[in-house]
Tab-separated table of C-alpha atoms and ligand atoms in Angstrom:
chain	number	residue	atom	x	y	z
A	1	MET	CA	-17.041	-17.461	17.858
A	2	PRO	CA	-15.668	-15.989	14.631
A	3	ALA	CA	-12.493	-13.907	14.464
A	4	GLN	CA	-12.697	-10.190	15.196
A	5	LEU	CA	-12.523	-7.827	12.241
A	6	ILE	CA	-9.646	-5.390	11.824
A	7	ASP	CA	-11.424	-2.214	10.784
A	8	GLY	CA	-9.404	-0.341	8.148
A	9	VAL	CA	-12.090	2.314	7.747
A	10	ALA	CA	-12.018	3.278	11.450
A	11	LEU	CA	-8.222	3.187	11.627
A	12	SER	CA	-7.982	5.297	8.457
A	13	LYS	CA	-10.377	7.813	9.898
A	14	SER	CA	-8.388	8.322	13.078
A	15	LEU	CA	-5.065	8.452	11.226
A	16	ARG	CA	-6.447	10.936	8.685
A	17	ALA	CA	-7.682	13.184	11.498
A	18	GLU	CA	-4.158	13.213	12.918
A	19	ILE	CA	-2.628	13.795	9.467
A	20	GLY	CA	-5.065	16.660	8.847
A	21	ALA	CA	-4.105	18.319	12.131
A	22	ARG	CA	-0.394	18.041	11.369
A	23	ALA	CA	-0.974	19.317	7.827
A	24	ALA	CA	-2.821	22.348	9.205
A	25	ALA	CA	0.082	23.090	11.545
A	26	LEU	CA	2.511	22.879	8.618
A	27	ALA	CA	0.258	25.038	6.442
A	28	GLY	CA	0.239	27.613	9.237
A	29	ALA	CA	4.022	27.646	9.029
A	30	GLY	CA	3.818	28.224	5.253
A	31	ARG	CA	4.525	24.632	4.289
A	32	ARG	CA	1.235	23.087	3.239
A	33	PRO	CA	1.860	19.483	2.153
A	34	GLY	CA	1.513	19.113	-1.620
A	35	LEU	CA	1.015	15.976	-3.726
A	36	ALA	CA	1.221	15.798	-7.516
A	37	VAL	CA	-0.515	12.837	-9.159
A	38	ILE	CA	0.151	12.071	-12.814
A	39	LEU	CA	-2.110	9.839	-14.887
A	40	VAL	CA	-1.095	8.843	-18.401
A	41	GLY	CA	-3.804	7.248	-20.540
A	42	ASP	CA	-7.464	6.545	-19.910
A	43	ASP	CA	-7.580	3.294	-17.923
A	44	PRO	CA	-10.913	3.607	-16.043
A	45	ALA	CA	-9.704	1.866	-12.863
A	46	SER	CA	-6.629	4.109	-12.686
A	47	ALA	CA	-8.842	7.169	-13.194
A	48	VAL	CA	-10.919	6.157	-10.148
A	49	TYR	CA	-7.789	5.521	-8.032
A	50	VAL	CA	-6.220	8.901	-8.822
A	51	ARG	CA	-9.492	10.720	-8.219
A	52	ASN	CA	-9.716	9.089	-4.779
A	53	LYS	CA	-6.118	10.055	-3.986
A	54	VAL	CA	-6.695	13.698	-4.910
A	55	LYS	CA	-10.001	13.769	-2.985
A	56	ALA	CA	-8.306	12.362	0.130
A	57	CYS	CA	-5.623	15.072	-0.160
A	58	GLU	CA	-8.241	17.777	-0.255
A	59	GLU	CA	-10.058	16.314	2.761
A	60	CYS	CA	-6.822	16.453	4.758
A	61	GLY	CA	-6.119	20.045	3.717
A	62	PHE	CA	-3.239	19.196	1.391
A	63	HIS	CA	-2.413	21.023	-1.800
A	64	SER	CA	-2.887	18.598	-4.683
A	65	VAL	CA	-2.516	18.683	-8.427
A	66	LEU	CA	-3.765	16.081	-10.868
A	67	GLU	CA	-2.107	16.049	-14.266
A	68	LYS	CA	-3.775	13.912	-16.915
A	69	TYR	CA	-2.119	13.106	-20.229
A	70	GLU	CA	-3.079	11.246	-23.376
A	71	ALA	CA	-1.816	7.658	-23.678
A	72	THR	CA	0.449	8.844	-26.515
A	73	LEU	CA	2.471	11.182	-24.260
A	74	PRO	CA	6.154	10.705	-25.184
A	75	GLU	CA	8.312	9.299	-22.395
A	76	ALA	CA	10.644	12.314	-22.621
A	77	ASP	CA	7.732	14.685	-21.988
A	78	LEU	CA	6.691	12.728	-18.898
A	79	LEU	CA	10.267	12.799	-17.580
A	80	ALA	CA	10.367	16.566	-18.212
A	81	ARG	CA	7.153	17.031	-16.186
A	82	ILE	CA	8.631	15.013	-13.338
A	83	ALA	CA	11.782	17.152	-13.433
A	84	ALA	CA	9.644	20.301	-13.180
A	85	LEU	CA	7.721	18.879	-10.199
A	86	ASN	CA	11.000	17.832	-8.547
A	87	ALA	CA	11.967	21.516	-8.614
A	88	ASP	CA	8.565	22.817	-7.442
A	89	PRO	CA	8.740	23.836	-3.750
A	90	ALA	CA	4.934	23.528	-3.335
A	91	ILE	CA	5.109	19.817	-4.199
A	92	HIS	CA	6.435	17.375	-1.579
A	93	GLY	CA	5.247	14.134	-3.141
A	94	ILE	CA	5.046	12.913	-6.739
A	95	LEU	CA	3.078	9.855	-7.814
A	96	VAL	CA	2.828	8.530	-11.360
A	97	GLN	CA	-0.098	6.114	-11.447
A	98	MET	CA	0.898	2.656	-12.676
A	99	PRO	CA	0.612	1.003	-15.103
A	100	VAL	CA	1.930	3.503	-17.657
A	101	PRO	CA	1.459	2.873	-21.422
A	102	ARG	CA	3.797	0.315	-22.952
A	103	HIS	CA	6.059	2.791	-24.738
A	104	ILE	CA	7.030	4.279	-21.354
A	105	ASP	CA	9.581	2.496	-19.144
A	106	PRO	CA	8.104	2.446	-15.611
A	107	HIS	CA	11.553	2.040	-14.030
A	108	LYS	CA	12.819	5.197	-15.729
A	109	VAL	CA	9.744	7.056	-14.507
A	110	ILE	CA	10.125	5.872	-10.915
A	111	GLU	CA	13.845	6.696	-10.846
A	112	ALA	CA	13.191	10.182	-12.282
A	113	ILE	CA	11.247	11.171	-9.144
A	114	ALA	CA	13.419	12.931	-6.543
A	115	THR	CA	14.117	10.549	-3.642
A	116	ALA	CA	12.692	13.019	-1.123
A	117	LYS	CA	9.415	13.151	-3.108
A	118	ASP	CA	9.077	9.396	-3.787
A	119	VAL	CA	5.870	8.973	-1.760
A	120	ASP	CA	5.154	5.609	-3.429
A	121	GLY	CA	8.468	4.346	-2.054
A	122	PHE	CA	9.016	2.402	-5.302
A	123	SER	CA	12.480	3.727	-6.232
A	124	VAL	CA	15.663	1.702	-5.894
A	125	HIS	CA	16.830	4.215	-3.292
A	126	SER	CA	13.661	3.880	-1.192
A	127	ALA	CA	13.698	0.077	-1.502
A	128	GLY	CA	17.383	0.043	-0.534
A	129	SER	CA	16.720	2.255	2.501
A	130	LEU	CA	14.045	-0.143	3.697
A	131	MET	CA	16.323	-3.129	3.100
A	132	SER	CA	19.163	-1.419	5.000
A	133	GLY	CA	16.997	-0.335	7.926
A	134	LEU	CA	17.513	3.347	7.108
A	135	PRO	CA	14.769	5.970	7.373
A	136	GLY	CA	12.785	6.684	4.212
A	137	LEU	CA	9.401	6.566	2.521
A	138	ARG	CA	7.732	3.147	2.657
A	139	PRO	CA	5.349	1.753	0.001
A	140	ALA	CA	1.841	2.675	1.126
A	141	THR	CA	0.128	-0.718	0.993
A	142	PRO	CA	2.580	-2.720	3.138
A	143	TYR	CA	2.992	0.309	5.418
A	144	GLY	CA	-0.798	0.295	5.883
A	145	CYS	CA	-0.743	-3.451	6.591
A	146	MET	CA	1.800	-2.826	9.371
A	147	LYS	CA	-0.497	-0.213	10.920
A	148	LEU	CA	-3.409	-2.678	10.755
A	149	ILE	CA	-1.328	-5.367	12.494
A	150	GLU	CA	-0.170	-2.824	15.116
A	151	SER	CA	-3.804	-1.871	15.746
A	152	THR	CA	-4.562	-5.417	16.921
A	153	GLY	CA	-2.090	-5.055	19.797
A	154	VAL	CA	-0.366	-8.279	18.704
A	155	ALA	CA	3.375	-7.817	19.189
A	156	LEU	CA	5.358	-9.073	16.177
A	157	LYS	CA	8.623	-9.718	17.999
A	158	GLY	CA	9.489	-13.404	17.733
A	159	LYS	CA	6.266	-14.246	15.877
A	160	ARG	CA	6.056	-16.303	12.705
A	161	ALA	CA	4.873	-14.191	9.777
A	162	VAL	CA	4.137	-15.523	6.303
A	163	VAL	CA	3.782	-13.261	3.274
A	164	ILE	CA	2.131	-14.804	0.204
A	165	GLY	CA	3.213	-12.861	-2.890
A	166	ARG	CA	6.571	-11.357	-3.841
A	167	SER	CA	5.760	-8.203	-5.800
A	168	ASN	CA	8.068	-5.185	-5.549
A	169	THR	CA	5.117	-3.054	-4.439
A	170	VAL	CA	3.648	-5.273	-1.701
A	171	GLY	CA	5.185	-8.709	-0.991
A	172	LYS	CA	8.871	-7.816	-0.829
A	173	PRO	CA	8.548	-4.555	1.152
A	174	MET	CA	5.999	-6.267	3.429
A	175	ALA	CA	8.539	-8.965	4.275
A	176	MET	CA	11.156	-6.296	5.048
A	177	LEU	CA	8.806	-4.350	7.325
A	178	LEU	CA	7.864	-7.523	9.228
A	179	LEU	CA	11.538	-8.417	9.551
A	180	GLN	CA	12.281	-4.946	10.870
A	181	ALA	CA	9.568	-5.563	13.497
A	182	ASN	CA	11.508	-8.687	14.585
A	183	ALA	CA	9.133	-11.289	13.171
A	184	THR	CA	10.481	-14.510	11.655
A	185	VAL	CA	9.451	-14.056	8.056
A	186	THR	CA	8.706	-16.564	5.286
A	187	VAL	CA	7.817	-15.425	1.763
A	188	CYS	CA	5.676	-17.846	-0.279
A	189	HIS	CA	4.943	-17.404	-3.978
A	190	SER	CA	3.738	-19.135	-7.136
A	191	ALA	CA	6.632	-21.621	-7.074
A	192	THR	CA	6.164	-22.593	-3.402
A	193	PRO	CA	5.002	-26.243	-3.475
A	194	ASP	CA	3.064	-26.393	-0.207
A	195	ILE	CA	2.023	-22.947	1.018
A	196	ALA	CA	-0.248	-24.435	3.700
A	197	ALA	CA	2.765	-26.097	5.355
A	198	HIS	CA	4.014	-22.564	6.103
A	199	THR	CA	0.759	-20.748	6.842
A	200	ARG	CA	-0.497	-23.423	9.282
A	201	HIS	CA	2.246	-22.433	11.723
A	202	ALA	CA	1.984	-18.686	11.138
A	203	ASP	CA	0.897	-16.138	13.744
A	204	VAL	CA	0.442	-13.534	11.007
A	205	VAL	CA	-0.358	-14.118	7.323
A	206	VAL	CA	-0.363	-11.336	4.720
A	207	VAL	CA	-1.887	-12.407	1.412
A	208	ALA	CA	-1.071	-10.278	-1.640
A	209	VAL	CA	-1.573	-12.468	-4.679
A	210	GLY	CA	-4.595	-11.112	-6.546
A	211	ARG	CA	-6.438	-14.444	-6.708
A	212	ARG	CA	-9.463	-15.278	-4.589
A	213	ASN	CA	-9.443	-18.288	-2.253
A	214	THR	CA	-5.646	-18.299	-2.144
A	215	LEU	CA	-5.885	-18.788	1.627
A	216	THR	CA	-8.550	-21.220	2.863
A	217	ALA	CA	-9.774	-22.299	6.308
A	218	ASP	CA	-7.631	-25.458	6.393
A	219	MET	CA	-4.463	-23.369	5.930
A	220	VAL	CA	-4.526	-21.268	9.110
A	221	LYS	CA	-3.897	-21.643	12.819
A	222	PRO	CA	-6.660	-20.576	15.254
A	223	GLY	CA	-5.816	-17.194	16.755
A	224	ALA	CA	-3.778	-15.978	13.771
A	225	VAL	CA	-3.897	-12.445	12.336
A	226	ILE	CA	-4.823	-12.396	8.635
A	227	ILE	CA	-4.240	-9.373	6.398
A	228	ASP	CA	-5.928	-9.613	2.994
A	229	VAL	CA	-4.460	-7.294	0.358
A	230	GLY	CA	-6.448	-8.813	-2.528
A	231	MET	CA	-9.101	-6.983	-4.553
A	232	ASN	CA	-11.025	-9.367	-6.760
A	233	ARG	CA	-14.577	-10.015	-7.919
A	234	ASP	CA	-16.504	-13.152	-6.990
A	235	ASP	CA	-18.908	-14.994	-9.324
A	236	GLU	CA	-21.687	-12.525	-8.478
A	237	GLY	CA	-19.405	-9.584	-9.280
A	238	LYS	CA	-19.044	-8.665	-5.600
A	239	LEU	CA	-15.711	-7.316	-4.349
A	240	CYS	CA	-13.664	-9.952	-2.502
A	241	GLY	CA	-10.103	-10.456	-1.319
A	242	ASP	CA	-7.571	-13.270	-1.622
A	243	VAL	CA	-8.953	-15.301	1.302
A	244	ASP	CA	-12.043	-17.474	1.729
A	245	PHE	CA	-13.351	-14.943	4.222
A	246	PRO	CA	-16.435	-16.558	5.865
A	247	ALA	CA	-14.836	-19.978	6.420
A	248	LEU	CA	-11.513	-18.489	7.484
A	249	ARG	CA	-13.156	-16.155	9.980
A	250	GLU	CA	-14.797	-19.167	11.652
A	251	ALA	CA	-11.615	-21.266	11.605
A	252	LEU	CA	-9.566	-18.510	13.275
A	253	GLY	CA	-11.860	-18.444	16.305
A	254	ASP	CA	-12.494	-15.500	18.606
A	255	SER	CA	-8.820	-14.857	19.340
A	256	GLY	CA	-8.104	-14.500	15.609
A	257	ARG	CA	-8.187	-11.245	13.656
A	258	ILE	CA	-8.923	-10.659	9.992
A	259	THR	CA	-9.267	-7.704	7.628
A	260	PRO	CA	-12.472	-7.566	5.564
A	261	VAL	CA	-12.594	-6.695	1.842
A	262	PRO	CA	-13.768	-4.017	1.331
A	263	GLY	CA	-12.958	-2.019	4.473
A	264	GLY	CA	-9.572	-3.445	5.458
A	265	VAL	CA	-6.347	-2.732	3.587
A	266	GLY	CA	-7.975	-0.634	0.819
A	267	PRO	CA	-8.655	2.556	2.797
A	268	MET	CA	-5.254	2.299	4.496
A	269	THR	CA	-3.334	2.497	1.209
A	270	ILE	CA	-4.452	6.056	0.490
A	271	THR	CA	-4.074	7.008	4.159
A	272	MET	CA	-0.429	5.942	4.147
A	273	LEU	CA	0.151	7.853	0.897
A	274	LEU	CA	-1.082	10.926	2.780
A	275	ALA	CA	1.176	10.025	5.728
A	276	ASN	CA	4.147	9.779	3.337
A	277	THR	CA	3.344	13.129	1.716
A	278	LEU	CA	3.070	14.704	5.168
A	279	GLN	CA	6.370	13.109	6.193
A	280	ALA	CA	8.014	14.457	3.014
A	281	ALA	CA	6.663	17.928	3.772
A	282	GLU	CA	7.765	17.826	7.406
A	283	VAL	CA	11.394	17.183	6.482
A	284	VAL	CA	13.101	20.559	6.398
A	285	ARG	CA	15.554	20.682	3.529
B	1	GUN	N1	-1.240	1.487	-9.346
B	1	GUN	C1	-1.850	0.651	-8.475
B	1	GUN	N2	-1.452	0.914	-7.210
B	1	GUN	C2	-0.553	1.925	-7.284
B	1	GUN	C3	0.206	2.631	-6.314
B	1	GUN	O1	0.162	2.375	-5.117
B	1	GUN	N3	0.996	3.622	-6.796
B	1	GUN	C4	1.077	3.924	-8.114
B	1	GUN	N4	1.893	4.909	-8.488
B	1	GUN	N5	0.387	3.276	-9.049
B	1	GUN	C5	-0.428	2.283	-8.626
């Protein structure tokens, strides 16, 4: 029997219903959660992502603003917009869609966002809070992966977890969240000589590389939980993740769990952005 699917669409739906209810309660108290999304330039993929973020906000009853700027927007002007949004009491979360054009320093942009409004969780302060085990806003994708793992009922305490990928946005915060949940965590990356030697013993594997077939059937233990963060296209142009899904699903057996692509991590990323914006709005300052 193949591994059971971890359904990110269903989990997103139930979480968004809960977020919507809490947002309505806040709105009733005069504190409707508000998210500002800034897009600089005309990258078509980024345009789709920001549209989906704003749409999800509206569906949950949030206030949302989308600010779009030409690719030539001076860095100083972007920083000035962020400063204005930092001071806007109707805005609880600020997100500048990445990547920004080359003349803009993404680090400067991220650090310009007020810590309390850093719903991407990308700032040095947010990353440091996670590292130190302090409360704060967590990057949406790894936060969503944690919710997906939790939904399986598999307890992470004492388990072996392997993260493949070491990006600041997914791999590194993912490892910290797993560590916080008392897993024994290994981070593999492009310079790891034998990734399979690690994944074969893992109870949980999170793959966030951006290359299909990074994790294959011979690399996993039956019964493991596999979280696939990848978003790639196969030879037919069909959306696929970082794992060899059909073969892996068989190899894991019926006690294994695996996220599909699409329908796994993808929907959870926006859901956790909404959760972060709600959390930012719920904090009374
Ligand atoms: N570009 C791709 N993913 C993200 C994300 O999660 N946040 C931001 N700000 N930009 C992105």
